[in-house]
Amino acid sequence: MIVLDANVLIALLDRQDALHVRAFDLVEDHAWEAFCASAVTFAETLVRPSRLGLAYAHEASLRSVGVRIVPVSRAIARGVADLCAHERVGVPDATAVVTTQHAEGRLATFDRRLGKLARRHGVDLAEPYDDGGPWPFPT
């Protein structure tokens, strides 16, 4: 299971986004795996499309890729609260990490800070396979 962060979903849906190709490559490279995003991440992803009247179209696009929306359970909510209480992190990022832990999956994000936080809490990252092209962040 690959849990998609908002920046990956936003880049995937917006062809003008600087990271669109990387997001597309990531999804394409892992096409045999299941994809999901938390309900919080889903809401974060739909803010701009909602302003533009495109929320339903974007939701349909995510469904066509097979992205399942994971509800925030009590256990996830408690984990998010605990992570926020002990780290300098907001609810959206904490939700991405805790959702990934509960899914026993890997997190796909283009946010270095979130990636470091995830790794500190035992979450592996999903990345596009190296095709020799430039990756936006040095490792």
XYZ file of N, CA and C in Angstrom:
417
model
N 0.854 -1.178 0.000
C 0.000 0.000 0.000
C 0.899 1.240 0.000
N 0.591 2.152 -0.886
C 1.300 3.432 -0.910
C 0.311 4.519 -0.524
N 0.671 5.259 0.519
C -0.150 6.370 0.995
C 0.384 7.637 0.334
N -0.490 8.331 -0.371
C -0.093 9.521 -1.124
C -0.322 10.783 -0.304
N 0.722 11.605 -0.202
C 0.624 12.898 0.471
C -0.044 13.893 -0.477
N -0.536 14.979 0.088
C -1.255 15.981 -0.708
C -0.402 16.535 -1.842
N 0.894 16.769 -1.594
C 1.704 17.364 -2.664
C 1.845 16.425 -3.857
N 1.829 15.133 -3.623
C 1.873 14.170 -4.729
C 0.540 14.182 -5.481
N -0.563 14.167 -4.738
C -1.886 14.187 -5.377
C -2.105 15.467 -6.173
N -1.727 16.598 -5.590
C -1.897 17.888 -6.272
C -1.077 17.912 -7.555
N 0.179 17.465 -7.469
C 1.040 17.442 -8.656
C 0.499 16.475 -9.708
N -0.033 15.360 -9.262
C -0.585 14.373 -10.190
C -1.767 14.945 -10.965
N -2.600 15.725 -10.306
C -3.824 16.251 -10.915
C -3.612 17.520 -11.735
N -2.502 18.220 -11.503
C -2.256 19.509 -12.163
C -1.089 19.380 -13.134
N -1.395 19.328 -14.409
C -0.342 19.165 -15.428
C 0.634 20.336 -15.466
N 0.246 21.472 -14.904
C 1.125 22.644 -14.878
C 2.053 22.635 -13.664
N 1.818 21.758 -12.719
C 2.628 21.677 -11.504
C 4.049 21.245 -11.867
N 5.033 21.878 -11.234
C 6.437 21.566 -11.517
C 6.776 20.100 -11.230
N 6.045 19.460 -10.345
C 6.326 18.072 -9.985
C 5.358 17.070 -10.622
N 4.584 17.529 -11.607
C 3.590 16.644 -12.235
C 4.235 15.387 -12.823
N 5.316 15.546 -13.543
C 5.959 14.392 -14.184
C 6.450 13.410 -13.126
N 7.030 13.916 -12.045
C 7.510 13.033 -10.972
C 6.347 12.303 -10.304
N 5.247 13.007 -10.096
C 4.074 12.370 -9.486
C 3.532 11.281 -10.411
N 3.441 11.594 -11.689
C 2.963 10.614 -12.670
C 3.896 9.407 -12.703
N 5.216 9.667 -12.727
C 6.193 8.576 -12.742
C 6.062 7.700 -11.499
N 5.881 8.328 -10.353
C 5.755 7.576 -9.111
C 4.555 6.632 -9.176
N 3.421 7.158 -9.602
C 2.213 6.328 -9.698
C 2.390 5.249 -10.762
N 2.943 5.613 -11.893
C 3.158 4.641 -12.966
C 4.148 3.552 -12.542
N 5.228 3.954 -11.862
C 6.247 2.992 -11.438
C 5.732 2.004 -10.394
N 4.679 2.382 -9.684
C 4.122 1.524 -8.634
C 2.688 1.097 -8.964
N 2.371 1.033 -10.241
C 0.993 0.776 -10.680
C 0.427 -0.544 -10.161
N 1.268 -1.498 -9.838
C 0.789 -2.794 -9.344
C 0.416 -2.741 -7.862
N 0.724 -1.637 -7.185
C 0.419 -1.506 -5.762
C -0.885 -0.741 -5.567
N -1.460 -0.876 -4.394
C -2.673 -0.131 -4.053
C -2.283 1.258 -3.553
N -3.114 2.248 -3.869
C -2.887 3.630 -3.440
C -4.017 4.072 -2.526
N -3.657 4.876 -1.535
C -4.685 5.471 -0.692
C -4.203 6.830 -0.206
N -5.124 7.577 0.368
C -4.830 8.861 1.008
C -5.833 9.022 2.136
N -5.420 9.703 3.176
C -6.350 9.928 4.283
C -7.427 10.917 3.854
N -8.536 10.904 4.558
C -9.613 11.858 4.283
C -9.120 13.289 4.471
N -8.198 13.496 5.414
C -7.630 14.837 5.641
C -6.808 15.263 4.429
N -5.987 14.363 3.921
C -5.186 14.651 2.729
C -6.086 14.912 1.527
N -7.128 14.127 1.401
C -8.095 14.294 0.317
C -8.710 15.694 0.371
N -9.121 16.123 1.561
C -9.699 17.465 1.721
C -8.682 18.539 1.348
N -7.445 18.364 1.798
C -6.373 19.317 1.490
C -6.160 19.419 -0.026
N -6.238 18.294 -0.698
C -6.037 18.231 -2.142
C -7.140 18.948 -2.918
N -8.344 18.950 -2.381
C -9.493 19.502 -3.107
C -9.764 20.983 -2.866
N -8.965 21.656 -2.038
C -9.233 23.073 -1.737
C -9.220 23.917 -3.011
N -8.128 23.900 -3.743
C -8.038 24.724 -4.960
C -9.049 24.281 -6.022
N -9.162 22.978 -6.315
C -10.178 22.564 -7.286
C -11.593 22.994 -6.882
N -11.885 23.017 -5.590
C -13.210 23.462 -5.137
C -13.442 24.920 -5.486
N -12.398 25.738 -5.318
C -12.509 27.161 -5.685
C -12.806 27.326 -7.170
N -12.259 26.426 -7.965
C -12.398 26.515 -9.421
C -13.582 25.714 -9.962
N -14.347 25.104 -9.069
C -15.485 24.298 -9.504
C -15.083 22.966 -10.115
N -13.903 22.467 -9.763
C -13.381 21.236 -10.364
C -13.265 20.075 -9.384
N -13.829 20.215 -8.201
C -13.645 19.194 -7.163
C -14.130 17.819 -7.612
N -15.314 17.754 -8.221
C -15.848 16.448 -8.636
C -14.996 15.822 -9.739
N -14.503 16.631 -10.650
C -13.636 16.113 -11.717
C -12.330 15.575 -11.134
N -11.765 16.288 -10.168
C -10.521 15.831 -9.546
C -10.755 14.554 -8.747
N -11.891 14.495 -8.063
C -12.221 13.286 -7.316
C -12.356 12.094 -8.265
N -12.985 12.303 -9.397
C -13.124 11.236 -10.396
C -11.758 10.801 -10.924
N -10.860 11.749 -11.123
C -9.507 11.415 -11.586
C -8.782 10.549 -10.568
N -8.920 10.887 -9.294
C -8.268 10.087 -8.254
C -8.858 8.677 -8.203
N -10.158 8.578 -8.371
C -10.797 7.250 -8.404
C -10.284 6.440 -9.590
N -10.104 7.096 -10.731
C -9.656 6.377 -11.931
C -8.245 5.822 -11.770
N -7.437 6.466 -10.938
C -6.087 5.982 -10.651
C -6.141 4.889 -9.584
N -7.277 4.778 -8.914
C -7.429 3.752 -7.885
C -7.078 4.216 -6.491
N -7.110 5.524 -6.247
C -6.784 6.046 -4.918
C -7.995 5.853 -4.003
N -7.794 5.077 -2.952
C -8.845 4.835 -1.956
C -8.697 5.868 -0.839
N -9.798 6.448 -0.401
C -9.778 7.429 0.678
C -9.998 6.695 1.998
N -9.047 6.892 2.920
C -9.077 6.223 4.216
C -9.690 7.164 5.250
N -10.771 6.749 5.908
C -11.349 7.600 6.944
C -10.410 7.715 8.147
N -10.589 8.769 8.905
C -9.788 8.968 10.118
C -10.505 8.246 11.263
N -9.962 7.113 11.645
C -10.533 6.327 12.742
C -10.116 6.930 14.083
N -10.694 6.419 15.152
C -10.284 6.867 16.492
C -8.803 6.589 16.716
N -8.346 5.421 16.303
C -6.941 5.056 16.503
C -6.021 5.999 15.738
N -6.386 6.324 14.511
C -5.578 7.271 13.733
C -5.622 8.642 14.388
N -6.791 9.088 14.817
C -6.909 10.397 15.470
C -6.043 10.467 16.724
N -6.032 9.402 17.521
C -5.181 9.390 18.719
C -3.707 9.435 18.335
N -3.341 8.682 17.313
C -1.950 8.700 16.855
C -1.532 10.065 16.340
N -2.425 10.730 15.615
C -2.147 12.081 15.107
C -1.956 13.042 16.271
N -2.845 12.987 17.253
C -2.734 13.866 18.422
C -1.417 13.632 19.150
N -1.036 12.368 19.308
C 0.208 12.036 19.996
C 1.416 12.549 19.219
N 1.412 12.360 17.912
C 2.530 12.827 17.093
C 2.636 14.349 17.132
N 1.516 15.036 17.040
C 1.515 16.505 17.116
C 1.981 16.992 18.485
N 1.662 16.244 19.535
C 2.051 16.631 20.889
C 3.552 16.493 21.121
N 4.198 15.599 20.377
C 5.616 15.326 20.613
C 6.554 15.835 19.522
N 6.016 16.273 18.426
C 6.828 16.783 17.313
C 6.266 18.133 16.884
N 7.077 18.925 16.250
C 6.598 20.199 15.700
C 6.038 19.926 14.314
N 4.811 19.448 14.296
C 4.185 19.046 13.038
C 2.697 19.356 13.116
N 2.136 19.730 11.987
C 0.711 20.018 11.921
C -0.110 18.758 11.684
N -1.399 18.914 11.819
C -2.320 17.781 11.671
C -2.218 17.119 10.290
N -2.158 17.871 9.169
C -2.091 17.177 7.870
C -0.876 16.256 7.729
N 0.304 16.736 8.127
C 1.501 15.897 8.015
C 1.447 14.723 8.988
N 1.011 14.978 10.204
C 0.887 13.892 11.183
C -0.104 12.843 10.687
N -1.174 13.293 10.063
C -2.173 12.354 9.537
C -1.572 11.473 8.446
N -0.744 12.049 7.585
C -0.099 11.257 6.532
C 0.786 10.172 7.139
N 1.567 10.528 8.155
C 2.467 9.558 8.789
C 1.673 8.457 9.489
N 0.708 8.846 10.303
C -0.046 7.860 11.087
C -0.910 6.976 10.182
N -1.486 7.549 9.145
C -2.260 6.743 8.195
C -1.362 5.693 7.547
N -0.144 6.081 7.201
C 0.801 5.138 6.600
C 1.168 4.035 7.583
N 1.388 4.408 8.846
C 1.678 3.393 9.863
C 0.533 2.390 9.973
N -0.688 2.886 10.035
C -1.849 2.000 10.183
C -2.078 1.139 8.938
N -1.724 1.662 7.781
C -1.874 0.900 6.534
C -0.722 -0.075 6.324
N 0.310 0.050 7.176
C 1.529 -0.744 7.019
C 2.069 -0.602 5.601
N 2.069 0.644 5.134
C 2.500 0.925 3.772
C 3.724 1.812 3.724
N 3.885 2.441 2.574
C 4.970 3.400 2.367
C 4.342 4.732 2.005
N 4.994 5.808 2.417
C 4.486 7.152 2.166
C 5.150 7.734 0.927
N 4.346 8.290 0.040
C 4.854 9.016 -1.129
C 4.652 10.500 -0.862
N 5.757 11.228 -0.766
C 5.704 12.668 -0.532
C 6.875 13.332 -1.226
N 6.695 14.586 -1.609
C 7.788 15.382 -2.156
C 8.304 16.374 -1.114
N 7.816 16.281 0.098
C 8.179 17.177 1.194
C 9.312 16.535 1.997
N 10.509 17.108 1.895
C 11.663 16.527 2.592
C 11.451 16.456 4.096
N 10.894 17.518 4.658
C 10.676 17.556 6.107
C 9.731 16.429 6.537
N 8.660 16.251 5.797
C 7.718 15.176 6.105
C 8.381 13.815 5.915
N 9.187 13.681 4.884
C 9.898 12.423 4.664
C 10.811 12.071 5.822
N 11.526 13.062 6.349
C 12.405 12.825 7.500
C 11.595 12.441 8.732
N 10.490 13.142 8.950
C 9.612 12.820 10.078
C 9.104 11.383 9.949
N 8.657 11.031 8.764
C 8.133 9.682 8.535
C 9.196 8.631 8.841
N 10.398 8.829 8.331
C 11.473 7.858 8.568
C 11.797 7.738 10.059
N 11.790 8.874 10.776
C 12.051 8.840 12.225
C 11.017 8.000 12.960
N 9.833 7.891 12.387
C 8.755 7.139 13.028
C 8.508 5.791 12.348
N 9.540 5.284 11.674
C 9.498 3.932 11.135
C 8.734 3.752 9.844
N 8.462 4.841 9.139
C 7.711 4.770 7.884
C 8.680 4.830 6.709
N 8.591 3.856 5.828
C 9.398 3.862 4.610
C 8.749 4.767 3.573
N 9.584 5.303 2.685
C 9.090 6.188 1.631
C 9.023 5.451 0.301
N 8.026 5.795 -0.486
C 7.902 5.292 -1.855
C 8.384 6.395 -2.776
N 9.254 6.048 -3.685
C 9.802 7.034 -4.613
C 9.740 6.475 -6.028
N 9.778 7.371 -7.020
C 9.841 6.869 -8.399
C 11.149 6.106 -8.591
N 11.116 5.112 -9.446
C 12.351 4.414 -9.754
C 13.272 5.354 -10.504
N 14.564 5.226 -10.258
C 15.550 6.127 -10.851
C 15.688 5.841 -12.340
N 15.346 6.846 -13.137
C 15.493 6.718 -14.586
C 16.681 7.531 -15.086
N 17.496 7.998 -14.145
C 18.652 8.799 -14.513
C 18.354 10.280 -14.600
N 17.085 10.655 -14.505
C 16.706 12.064 -14.558
C 16.909 12.740 -13.218
N 16.830 14.064 -13.208
C 17.056 14.779 -11.952
C 15.896 14.580 -10.981
N 16.194 14.267 -9.760
C 15.205 14.186 -8.685
C 15.191 15.563 -8.042
N 14.043 16.080 -7.691
C 13.991 17.465 -7.225
C 14.721 17.713 -5.912
N 15.006 16.677 -5.135
C 15.664 16.893 -3.854
C 16.862 15.964 -3.738
N 18.002 16.489 -3.297
C 19.147 15.606 -3.088
C 18.883 14.694 -1.892
N 19.427 13.489 -1.954
C 19.233 12.549 -0.841
C 20.413 12.559 0.087
